[in-house]
Coordinates of C-alpha atoms in Angstrom, one line a residue:
M1 CA 37.4 163.8 248.0
T2 CA 38.0 164.9 244.3
S3 CA 34.9 166.3 242.4
A4 CA 35.0 163.3 240.1
D5 CA 34.8 160.6 242.7
E6 CA 32.4 162.7 244.6
F7 CA 30.2 162.9 241.6
V8 CA 30.3 159.1 241.1
L9 CA 29.2 158.5 244.8
Q10 CA 26.4 160.9 244.6
L11 CA 25.3 159.4 241.2
L12 CA 25.0 156.0 242.8
I13 CA 23.1 157.6 245.4
D14 CA 20.7 159.4 243.3
K15 CA 20.1 156.5 241.0
G16 CA 19.1 154.3 244.2
I17 CA 22.0 151.8 243.4
V18 CA 23.5 152.4 246.6
D19 CA 22.1 154.2 249.8
S20 CA 23.7 156.9 251.6
S21 CA 24.4 154.9 254.8
A22 CA 26.3 152.2 253.0
I23 CA 28.5 155.0 251.4
E24 CA 29.2 156.4 254.9
A25 CA 29.9 153.1 256.3
A26 CA 32.7 152.3 253.5
R27 CA 34.1 155.7 254.2
T28 CA 34.6 155.2 257.7
K29 CA 35.8 151.6 257.2
A30 CA 38.4 152.9 254.4
A31 CA 39.6 155.8 256.9
E32 CA 40.1 153.2 259.5
Q33 CA 42.3 151.2 257.2
P34 CA 44.0 153.3 254.8
S35 CA 45.9 152.3 251.9
E36 CA 48.1 153.9 249.3
G37 CA 46.2 156.5 247.2
N38 CA 43.3 158.8 247.9
L39 CA 40.4 157.9 250.3
D40 CA 37.7 158.4 247.8
T41 CA 39.2 155.7 245.3
D42 CA 39.3 153.2 248.4
T43 CA 35.8 154.0 249.1
L44 CA 34.7 152.9 245.6
E45 CA 37.1 149.9 245.5
L46 CA 35.7 148.8 248.8
L47 CA 32.1 149.1 247.6
V48 CA 33.0 146.9 244.8
T49 CA 35.1 144.5 246.8
E50 CA 32.4 144.1 249.3
G51 CA 29.5 143.4 246.6
T52 CA 27.7 146.4 247.3
V53 CA 28.0 147.9 243.7
T54 CA 29.5 146.2 240.8
Q55 CA 31.5 147.7 238.2
L56 CA 29.1 147.1 235.8
Q57 CA 26.5 149.1 237.6
I58 CA 28.7 152.1 237.8
A59 CA 29.5 152.1 234.1
E60 CA 25.7 151.8 233.3
A61 CA 25.1 154.9 235.8
L62 CA 27.8 157.0 234.1
A63 CA 26.4 155.8 230.6
E64 CA 23.0 156.8 231.3
E65 CA 24.1 160.4 233.1
F66 CA 26.2 161.4 229.9
N67 CA 23.8 159.7 227.4
M68 CA 26.4 157.2 226.3
D69 CA 26.3 153.6 225.2
V70 CA 27.3 150.7 227.4
V71 CA 29.5 148.2 225.3
D72 CA 30.1 144.5 226.3
L73 CA 33.7 143.8 225.3
A74 CA 33.0 140.2 225.4
D75 CA 30.7 140.4 222.2
V76 CA 32.8 143.0 220.4
R77 CA 34.8 142.2 217.3
V78 CA 37.9 143.9 217.7
S79 CA 39.4 145.9 214.8
T80 CA 43.0 145.2 214.0
E81 CA 43.4 148.6 212.5
A82 CA 42.4 150.2 215.9
L83 CA 44.7 147.9 217.9
E84 CA 47.5 149.3 215.4
I85 CA 46.5 153.0 215.7
L86 CA 46.2 152.9 219.7
P87 CA 49.5 152.0 221.0
Y88 CA 49.5 149.4 223.8
E89 CA 51.3 152.1 226.2
L90 CA 48.5 154.4 226.0
A91 CA 45.6 151.8 226.4
S92 CA 47.3 150.2 229.6
R93 CA 48.1 153.9 231.0
Y94 CA 44.7 155.3 230.6
Q95 CA 42.7 152.1 231.1
V96 CA 41.0 152.4 227.4
F97 CA 40.3 150.0 224.7
P98 CA 40.0 150.6 221.0
L99 CA 36.9 149.5 219.3
E100 CA 36.8 151.1 215.9
A101 CA 39.0 153.5 213.7
D102 CA 39.2 155.3 210.6
D103 CA 41.4 157.9 209.2
N104 CA 39.8 160.7 211.5
E105 CA 38.1 159.0 214.1
V106 CA 38.9 156.3 217.0
E107 CA 36.0 154.9 219.1
L108 CA 37.2 153.8 222.8
A109 CA 35.7 152.1 225.5
V110 CA 36.3 153.8 228.5
C111 CA 35.9 153.2 232.2
D112 CA 35.7 156.9 233.3
P113 CA 34.1 159.4 230.8
L114 CA 34.8 162.1 233.3
N115 CA 38.5 161.9 232.7
M116 CA 38.7 164.2 229.9
D117 CA 42.7 164.8 230.2
A118 CA 43.1 161.2 229.2
I119 CA 40.8 161.5 226.3
D120 CA 42.6 164.7 225.1
S121 CA 46.1 163.4 225.6
I122 CA 45.0 160.2 223.4
S123 CA 43.6 162.3 220.8
H124 CA 46.7 164.4 220.6
V125 CA 49.2 161.4 220.4
I126 CA 47.2 159.3 217.7
Q127 CA 46.2 162.8 215.8
R128 CA 42.4 161.5 215.8
S129 CA 39.3 162.7 217.3
I130 CA 37.7 160.5 219.9
T131 CA 34.2 159.1 220.6
C132 CA 33.5 157.1 223.8
R133 CA 31.5 154.2 224.9
V134 CA 31.4 153.1 228.6
A135 CA 32.6 149.6 229.7
P136 CA 33.4 148.3 233.2
L137 CA 37.2 148.6 234.1
E138 CA 37.3 144.9 234.6
S139 CA 36.5 144.3 231.3
I140 CA 38.7 146.7 229.7
E141 CA 41.6 145.4 231.7
K142 CA 40.7 141.9 230.2
A143 CA 40.4 142.9 226.8
I144 CA 43.8 144.7 227.1
H145 CA 45.5 141.7 228.3
Q146 CA 43.9 139.5 225.7
Y147 CA 44.2 141.5 222.5
Y148 CA 47.5 143.3 223.4
D149 CA 49.3 141.4 226.2
G150 CA 48.9 137.7 225.2
A151 CA 49.7 138.2 221.6
Q152 CA 52.7 140.1 222.4
A153 CA 53.9 137.7 224.9
D154 CA 53.6 134.7 222.4
K155 CA 55.4 136.7 219.8
V156 CA 58.2 137.7 222.1
D157 CA 58.6 134.2 223.3
S158 CA 58.7 132.8 219.9
M159 CA 60.9 135.3 218.2
F160 CA 63.7 134.3 220.5
S161 CA 63.2 130.8 221.1
G162 CA 65.7 129.9 218.4
L163 CA 68.4 132.2 219.7
D164 CA 71.1 131.1 222.4
E165 CA 70.3 132.4 225.6
A166 CA 71.7 136.0 226.0
P167 CA 73.2 136.9 229.4
T168 CA 70.4 139.4 230.2
D169 CA 70.1 138.6 234.2
D170 CA 72.8 141.6 234.6
L171 CA 71.4 143.9 232.3
D172 CA 69.8 146.9 234.0
L173 CA 67.6 149.0 231.8
P174 CA 65.4 152.1 232.8
T175 CA 61.7 152.1 232.5
G176 CA 61.4 155.8 231.8
R177 CA 59.4 158.5 233.3
D178 CA 56.8 156.3 234.7
G179 CA 58.9 154.6 237.2
D180 CA 58.0 151.1 237.9
V181 CA 56.0 149.2 235.5
G182 CA 53.3 146.7 235.9
E183 CA 52.9 143.3 235.0
D184 CA 50.6 144.1 231.9
E185 CA 53.4 146.1 230.5
A186 CA 55.8 143.1 230.5
P187 CA 55.9 141.7 226.9
I188 CA 56.8 145.0 225.4
I189 CA 59.5 145.7 227.8
R190 CA 60.7 142.1 227.5
Y191 CA 61.1 142.6 223.8
V192 CA 63.0 145.9 224.1
H193 CA 65.2 144.1 226.7
M194 CA 65.9 141.4 224.4
V195 CA 66.5 143.5 221.1
I196 CA 69.2 145.4 223.4
S197 CA 70.6 142.3 224.9
E198 CA 70.9 140.5 221.7
A199 CA 72.7 143.6 220.2
L200 CA 75.2 143.6 223.0
K201 CA 75.9 139.9 222.6
R202 CA 76.3 140.3 218.8
R203 CA 78.6 143.2 219.3
A204 CA 76.6 145.5 217.5
S205 CA 77.4 149.3 217.3
D206 CA 73.7 150.5 216.3
I207 CA 70.1 149.0 216.4
H208 CA 68.2 150.3 213.6
M209 CA 64.1 150.0 213.9
E210 CA 62.5 151.0 210.6
P211 CA 58.7 151.3 209.9
L212 CA 58.3 150.0 206.3
E213 CA 54.7 149.8 204.6
K214 CA 53.8 146.3 205.8
R215 CA 56.4 145.4 208.3
F216 CA 58.7 146.9 211.1
R217 CA 62.3 146.0 210.1
V218 CA 64.8 145.6 212.9
R219 CA 68.6 145.5 211.9
Y220 CA 71.7 145.4 213.9
R221 CA 74.8 147.1 212.5
I222 CA 77.9 144.6 213.4
D223 CA 81.4 145.6 212.1
G224 CA 79.9 148.2 209.9
V225 CA 77.5 145.8 208.2
L226 CA 73.8 145.6 208.7
H227 CA 72.1 142.5 209.5
E228 CA 68.4 141.9 209.8
V229 CA 67.0 139.9 212.5
E230 CA 63.3 138.7 213.0
N231 CA 60.9 141.4 212.9
P232 CA 57.9 141.7 215.2
P233 CA 54.6 142.2 214.1
K234 CA 53.5 145.6 212.3
R235 CA 50.8 146.4 214.7
L236 CA 53.4 146.3 217.7
Q237 CA 55.3 149.2 216.1
P238 CA 53.7 152.2 217.8
S239 CA 54.0 150.3 221.5
I240 CA 57.6 149.5 220.8
V241 CA 58.4 153.0 219.6
S242 CA 56.5 154.6 222.7
R243 CA 58.4 152.2 225.2
I244 CA 61.9 153.2 223.5
K245 CA 60.9 157.0 223.7
L246 CA 59.9 156.7 227.2
M247 CA 63.1 154.9 228.2
A248 CA 65.0 157.7 226.4
D249 CA 62.8 160.5 228.3
V250 CA 61.6 162.2 225.1
S251 CA 57.8 163.0 224.3
I252 CA 55.7 160.2 223.1
A253 CA 53.2 162.8 221.9
E254 CA 55.7 164.5 219.5
K255 CA 55.9 162.6 216.2
R256 CA 56.3 165.4 213.6
V257 CA 60.0 166.4 214.3
P258 CA 63.2 164.3 214.9
L259 CA 64.0 163.7 218.7
D260 CA 67.1 162.9 220.4
G261 CA 67.4 161.1 223.8
R262 CA 69.7 158.8 225.9
I263 CA 69.4 155.5 227.6
N264 CA 71.9 154.6 230.4
I265 CA 72.1 150.7 230.9
K266 CA 74.3 148.8 233.2
V267 CA 75.7 145.4 232.1
G268 CA 77.2 144.0 235.3
A269 CA 79.6 146.5 236.3
K270 CA 80.0 148.0 232.9
V271 CA 78.1 151.2 231.8
I272 CA 76.7 151.5 228.2
D273 CA 75.0 154.3 226.8
L274 CA 72.5 154.1 224.0
R275 CA 72.1 157.4 221.9
V276 CA 68.5 157.3 220.8
S277 CA 67.4 159.3 217.6
T278 CA 64.0 159.2 216.0
L279 CA 63.1 160.5 212.8
P280 CA 59.5 160.7 211.2
T281 CA 58.9 158.7 208.3
A282 CA 55.9 158.0 205.7
F283 CA 55.0 154.9 207.7
G284 CA 55.9 155.9 211.3
E285 CA 58.9 156.9 213.2
S286 CA 62.1 155.3 212.6
I287 CA 64.7 154.8 215.6
V288 CA 68.3 154.4 215.7
M289 CA 70.0 153.5 219.0
R290 CA 73.6 153.9 218.9
I291 CA 75.6 151.8 221.6
L292 CA 78.2 153.6 223.2
D293 CA 80.7 151.3 225.0
K294 CA 82.8 153.6 227.3
E295 CA 85.4 150.6 227.8
G296 CA 85.8 150.6 223.9
L297 CA 88.0 153.6 224.3
N298 CA 90.7 152.1 226.2
L299 CA 91.9 151.1 222.7
G300 CA 95.9 151.1 222.4
L301 CA 97.1 152.6 219.0
P302 CA 98.0 149.1 217.7
E303 CA 94.4 148.0 218.1
L304 CA 93.3 150.9 216.0
G305 CA 95.3 149.2 213.1
F306 CA 98.7 151.0 213.0
F307 CA 101.7 149.4 212.0
S308 CA 104.7 150.2 214.0
D309 CA 106.1 152.9 211.6
D310 CA 102.7 154.6 211.3
Q311 CA 102.4 154.4 214.8
A312 CA 105.7 155.8 215.6
T313 CA 104.6 159.0 213.3
F314 CA 101.2 159.3 215.0
E315 CA 102.8 159.3 218.5
R316 CA 105.4 162.0 217.4
I317 CA 102.6 164.2 216.1
I318 CA 100.1 164.0 219.2
A319 CA 103.1 164.7 221.5
M320 CA 103.8 168.2 219.8
P321 CA 103.2 171.3 222.1
D322 CA 101.4 173.2 219.6
G323 CA 99.5 173.2 216.2
V324 CA 96.6 171.6 214.6
F325 CA 96.1 167.8 214.0
L326 CA 93.3 166.6 212.0
V327 CA 91.4 163.4 211.3
T328 CA 89.6 163.1 208.3
G329 CA 86.9 160.9 206.7
P330 CA 83.2 160.3 206.2
T331 CA 80.6 159.5 209.0
G332 CA 81.4 156.3 210.5
S333 CA 84.9 156.0 209.7
G334 CA 86.1 156.0 213.2
K335 CA 87.5 159.5 213.5
S336 CA 86.0 160.2 217.0
T337 CA 87.8 156.8 218.2
T338 CA 91.1 157.8 216.7
L339 CA 90.9 161.0 218.5
Y340 CA 89.9 159.5 221.8
S341 CA 92.6 156.9 221.7
A342 CA 95.1 159.8 220.9
L343 CA 93.9 161.7 223.9
N344 CA 93.9 158.6 226.2
C345 CA 97.5 158.0 225.2
I346 CA 98.9 161.5 226.2
N347 CA 96.4 162.2 229.1
H348 CA 98.7 162.7 231.9
P349 CA 98.3 164.7 235.3
D350 CA 100.5 167.6 234.1
R351 CA 98.6 168.3 231.0
K352 CA 95.2 170.2 231.0
I353 CA 92.8 168.8 228.2
I354 CA 89.5 170.4 227.4
T355 CA 87.1 168.9 224.6
V356 CA 84.1 170.5 223.0
E357 CA 81.8 167.8 221.4
D358 CA 78.2 167.6 220.0
P359 CA 77.2 165.3 221.7
V360 CA 79.7 164.1 224.5
E361 CA 79.8 160.6 223.6
Y362 CA 82.2 159.2 226.1
E363 CA 83.4 160.3 229.4
M364 CA 87.0 160.2 230.0
P365 CA 88.4 160.6 233.3
G366 CA 90.7 163.7 233.9
V367 CA 89.4 165.5 230.7
N368 CA 87.2 168.4 230.7
Q369 CA 84.5 167.7 228.4
V370 CA 81.9 170.5 227.0
Q371 CA 78.8 169.7 225.4
V372 CA 77.6 172.0 222.4
R373 CA 74.1 173.4 223.1
R374 CA 73.1 175.6 220.4
D375 CA 69.6 176.5 222.0
V376 CA 71.5 178.6 224.5
G377 CA 74.4 179.9 222.3
M378 CA 76.9 177.3 223.4
T379 CA 78.3 176.6 219.8
F380 CA 81.7 175.1 218.9
S381 CA 83.0 178.8 218.3
A382 CA 81.8 180.1 221.7
A383 CA 82.8 177.3 223.6
L384 CA 86.4 177.3 222.1
R385 CA 86.7 181.3 222.9
S386 CA 85.7 180.3 226.7
M387 CA 88.2 177.3 226.5
L388 CA 91.2 179.3 225.8
R389 CA 90.5 181.6 228.9
Q390 CA 91.0 178.0 230.8
A391 CA 94.6 177.7 229.9
P392 CA 94.6 174.3 228.3
N393 CA 97.5 172.5 226.9
I394 CA 95.5 170.5 224.5
I395 CA 92.0 171.3 223.0
M396 CA 89.8 168.9 221.0
V397 CA 87.1 170.2 218.9
G398 CA 84.5 167.6 217.9
E399 CA 84.1 169.0 214.3
I400 CA 85.4 172.1 212.3
R401 CA 82.3 173.1 210.4
D402 CA 82.6 176.8 209.7
K403 CA 85.1 179.7 209.2
E404 CA 84.7 180.8 212.8
T405 CA 85.5 177.7 214.4
A406 CA 88.4 177.2 212.1
E407 CA 89.9 180.7 212.8
I408 CA 89.7 180.1 216.6
A409 CA 91.3 176.5 216.2
I410 CA 94.2 178.0 214.1
N411 CA 94.6 181.0 216.2
A412 CA 94.8 178.6 219.4
A413 CA 97.3 176.4 217.7
L414 CA 99.3 179.6 216.9
T415 CA 99.4 180.6 220.5
G416 CA 100.9 177.6 221.9
H417 CA 98.0 175.1 222.1
M418 CA 97.9 171.5 220.7
V419 CA 94.4 171.4 218.7
F420 CA 92.8 168.1 217.5
S421 CA 89.8 168.1 215.4
T422 CA 87.9 166.3 212.6
L423 CA 87.1 167.3 209.0
H424 CA 84.8 165.7 206.4
T425 CA 87.1 165.0 203.3
N426 CA 87.9 162.2 201.3
D427 CA 91.7 162.1 201.5
A428 CA 94.3 163.7 203.7
P429 CA 95.9 166.5 201.4
S430 CA 92.1 167.7 200.7
A431 CA 91.9 169.0 204.4
I432 CA 94.2 171.9 203.2
S433 CA 91.9 172.8 200.3
R434 CA 88.7 172.4 202.5
L435 CA 90.3 174.6 205.1
V436 CA 91.2 177.4 202.4
D437 CA 87.8 177.1 200.8
I438 CA 86.1 177.6 204.4
G439 CA 88.2 181.0 204.4
I440 CA 91.4 180.3 206.2
K441 CA 94.4 182.2 204.7
P442 CA 96.9 179.7 203.1
F443 CA 99.7 181.3 205.2
L444 CA 97.7 180.5 208.3
V445 CA 97.3 177.1 207.3
A446 CA 100.8 176.4 206.5
A447 CA 101.8 177.9 209.9
A448 CA 99.3 176.0 212.2
L449 CA 98.7 172.6 210.5
R450 CA 100.9 169.8 211.6
A451 CA 99.6 166.8 210.1
V452 CA 96.4 165.3 208.6
L453 CA 95.3 161.6 209.3
A454 CA 92.7 160.2 206.8
Q455 CA 91.2 156.9 207.4
R456 CA 88.6 154.2 206.6
L457 CA 87.3 151.0 208.4
V458 CA 87.7 147.6 206.9
R459 CA 86.4 144.2 208.8
R460 CA 89.4 142.2 210.8
I461 CA 89.5 138.6 209.8
C462 CA 88.3 136.6 212.8
P463 CA 91.3 135.3 214.5
N464 CA 89.5 132.2 215.7
C465 CA 88.6 130.7 212.3
K466 CA 91.0 132.4 209.9
Q467 CA 92.9 130.0 207.5
A468 CA 95.5 130.6 204.8
H469 CA 93.7 131.4 201.5
T470 CA 94.8 132.0 197.8
P471 CA 92.6 135.0 196.4
D472 CA 91.7 135.2 192.8
E473 CA 94.6 136.6 190.5
K474 CA 92.0 139.0 189.0
L475 CA 90.9 140.3 192.5
L476 CA 94.7 141.1 193.5
S477 CA 95.4 142.5 190.1
S478 CA 92.4 144.9 190.6
L479 CA 93.8 145.9 194.0
G480 CA 97.1 146.5 192.9
I481 CA 99.1 143.8 194.5
R482 CA 102.0 142.8 192.2
S483 CA 103.0 139.2 191.7
D484 CA 106.5 139.6 193.8
Q485 CA 104.1 140.8 196.7
A486 CA 101.8 138.0 196.5
L487 CA 104.6 135.6 196.7
D488 CA 105.6 136.5 200.5
A489 CA 102.0 137.4 201.3
N490 CA 100.3 135.8 204.2
F491 CA 96.7 135.7 202.7
M492 CA 93.9 134.6 205.1
K493 CA 90.1 134.3 205.2
G494 CA 87.7 133.6 207.9
Q495 CA 85.8 130.2 207.6
G496 CA 82.9 131.3 209.9
C497 CA 82.2 130.2 213.7
A498 CA 80.3 131.0 216.6
K499 CA 82.6 133.8 217.8
C500 CA 82.0 135.9 214.6
N501 CA 78.5 134.6 213.9
S502 CA 79.6 132.7 210.8
T503 CA 80.9 136.1 209.2
G504 CA 84.4 135.3 209.0
F505 CA 85.1 138.6 210.3
R506 CA 85.3 140.0 214.0
G507 CA 86.1 143.7 214.7
R508 CA 87.2 146.7 212.6
V509 CA 90.6 147.9 211.9
G510 CA 91.7 151.4 210.3
V511 CA 93.4 151.9 206.9
F512 CA 95.3 155.2 207.1
E513 CA 96.9 157.8 205.0
M514 CA 99.3 160.2 206.9
F515 CA 99.9 163.6 205.5
T516 CA 102.7 165.3 207.6
M517 CA 103.8 168.9 207.0
S518 CA 107.3 169.8 205.9
E519 CA 109.1 173.1 205.2
E520 CA 108.6 172.1 201.5
L521 CA 104.9 171.4 201.8
Q522 CA 104.5 174.6 203.8
Q523 CA 105.9 176.4 201.3
M524 CA 103.6 175.1 198.6
V525 CA 100.9 175.6 200.9
Y526 CA 101.6 179.3 201.5
E527 CA 101.8 179.5 197.5
N528 CA 98.3 178.0 197.2
A529 CA 99.6 175.3 195.4
S530 CA 96.9 172.8 193.8
L531 CA 95.7 169.6 195.6
V532 CA 97.3 167.5 192.8
A533 CA 100.7 169.1 193.4
L534 CA 100.4 168.7 197.1
R535 CA 99.4 165.1 196.9
G536 CA 102.3 164.4 194.3
K537 CA 104.8 166.0 196.4
S538 CA 103.6 164.2 199.8
K539 CA 103.8 160.8 197.9
E540 CA 107.2 161.7 197.0
M541 CA 108.1 162.5 200.6
G542 CA 106.8 159.0 201.6
M543 CA 103.0 159.3 202.3
R544 CA 101.2 156.0 202.0
T545 CA 97.7 156.2 200.7
M546 CA 94.9 154.3 202.6
R547 CA 94.7 152.1 199.6
E548 CA 98.5 151.3 199.8
D549 CA 98.0 150.8 203.8
G550 CA 95.0 148.6 202.9
I551 CA 97.3 146.3 200.7
R552 CA 99.8 146.0 203.5
K553 CA 97.2 144.6 205.7
V554 CA 95.9 142.3 203.1
I555 CA 99.3 141.0 202.6
A556 CA 99.8 140.9 206.6
G557 CA 96.5 138.6 206.8
V558 CA 94.6 141.2 208.7
T559 CA 91.9 141.7 206.3
T560 CA 90.6 140.6 202.8
P561 CA 91.2 142.1 199.4
E562 CA 87.5 142.7 198.9
E563 CA 87.3 144.8 202.2
V564 CA 90.0 147.1 201.0
L565 CA 88.5 147.2 197.5
H566 CA 85.2 148.2 199.0
A567 CA 86.6 150.8 201.6
T568 CA 89.2 152.7 199.3
V569 CA 89.7 154.0 196.0
A570 CA 92.7 153.4 193.6
E571 CA 95.0 156.4 192.7
P572 CA 94.3 158.0 189.4
V573 CA 96.8 157.1 186.7

């Protein structure tokens, strides 16, 4: 028997509410018919169930013993601010209900004032001191259902009533560290379930939940563009954030620093990862869930957006026995997808491939993937050193960020390994300047570098609703499409349909700039030639810029002039 339960039972005897013989009889009966949980809780429950004592009598006895007030929740005017401060998750888990709140203190109705661990945990999470009044358990449960559960259920149902039914029956979501969830937690769980389901249905790459001053904004990133959906009530923000953090297995108590977690879900037979990132902001925690569909990696090179001539060059480079191949571009330009597709193309049983990534976004069969863990010293450079002792044929480094990593990658390339990596530069020739700026000697860059691919992503015209279209002449002129090119062009535009959510676009495609090394360019790099000279020479030798590749895709009817203008820059005159 726990000390708390022993205390309550003895308290009932001392106050003459229940005599000792009735308690002993209840104990004996509970022992003969044990149920889940501990014996003492069953004894108290049995006393209440049989009408020997009421929950109100227990609450009054505890309140008198601790010199606290008893509150009748049926007559309380509930504070909206208090409901917003105390998340539904905490109220349900610890069986407490918020009464009043200000910037420093929250008053709670509790059924068990002896449970100081619960009170301390709540105080830590909401960053306020706690004062308590006592209420019967049944009253607290009823109030939670009335003021949290019912309002949430109505809002969830109304928010999604106008949407087509999402195929959620086969969506298997984790519940977090708590395991099974009760019925009173269903509305928030159902809301999160529907948000994720709708994102998958719309082919979103990210789910953004952003706390603003007076609303909690939810947006999906679809084909690189953010689309806002109907927002949940601002007061549900803490509950939704807590639920997602529980599912991602990160601390709901820590709100001061960014946190990273992961949610694994199953959609039928397909496994999809959600990479969860939290960020403290002025109005609460912002959450971004990045959707990682492992099947998205089974892209062939044509699906990436390569025309046949560029594809032949790309295949020739990734099949080389040694050297460095870099993919450059800003965050979100598809660099990782391109490298994964390259690995998928050359992943054969006779080759050993090792990657070092931060984080490992996709799991590839037959590839040894290493996760960077800086907290234990597993950095890119440390992992690279160890990888070389594993005798790989091909190495992929998630990103070259510093001199040490770059030096090891260059040395690996010069000792017979093919090294793939990414770099943040605006165009392909700039990668050489970047490596030199990091601290790599020009003669090492000239000897090791095989090619650099710069890329951007543009939206692909929806194949289901695309129609012939004549763009504005000024638009074509600003893009650099000549009149003779326009005569033979196959300009298209999406009219909008159900398959593309009436946007006229479905999916994205890359526009590329391939800088391949030659003896002449190697000599220029060795002599530390300027970036302008390198770019001019590479164009003389046939390099096509991203703007020029985008123009080809506009003429072919793959994308629109507006998309290319938005994603690429014109060449300086």
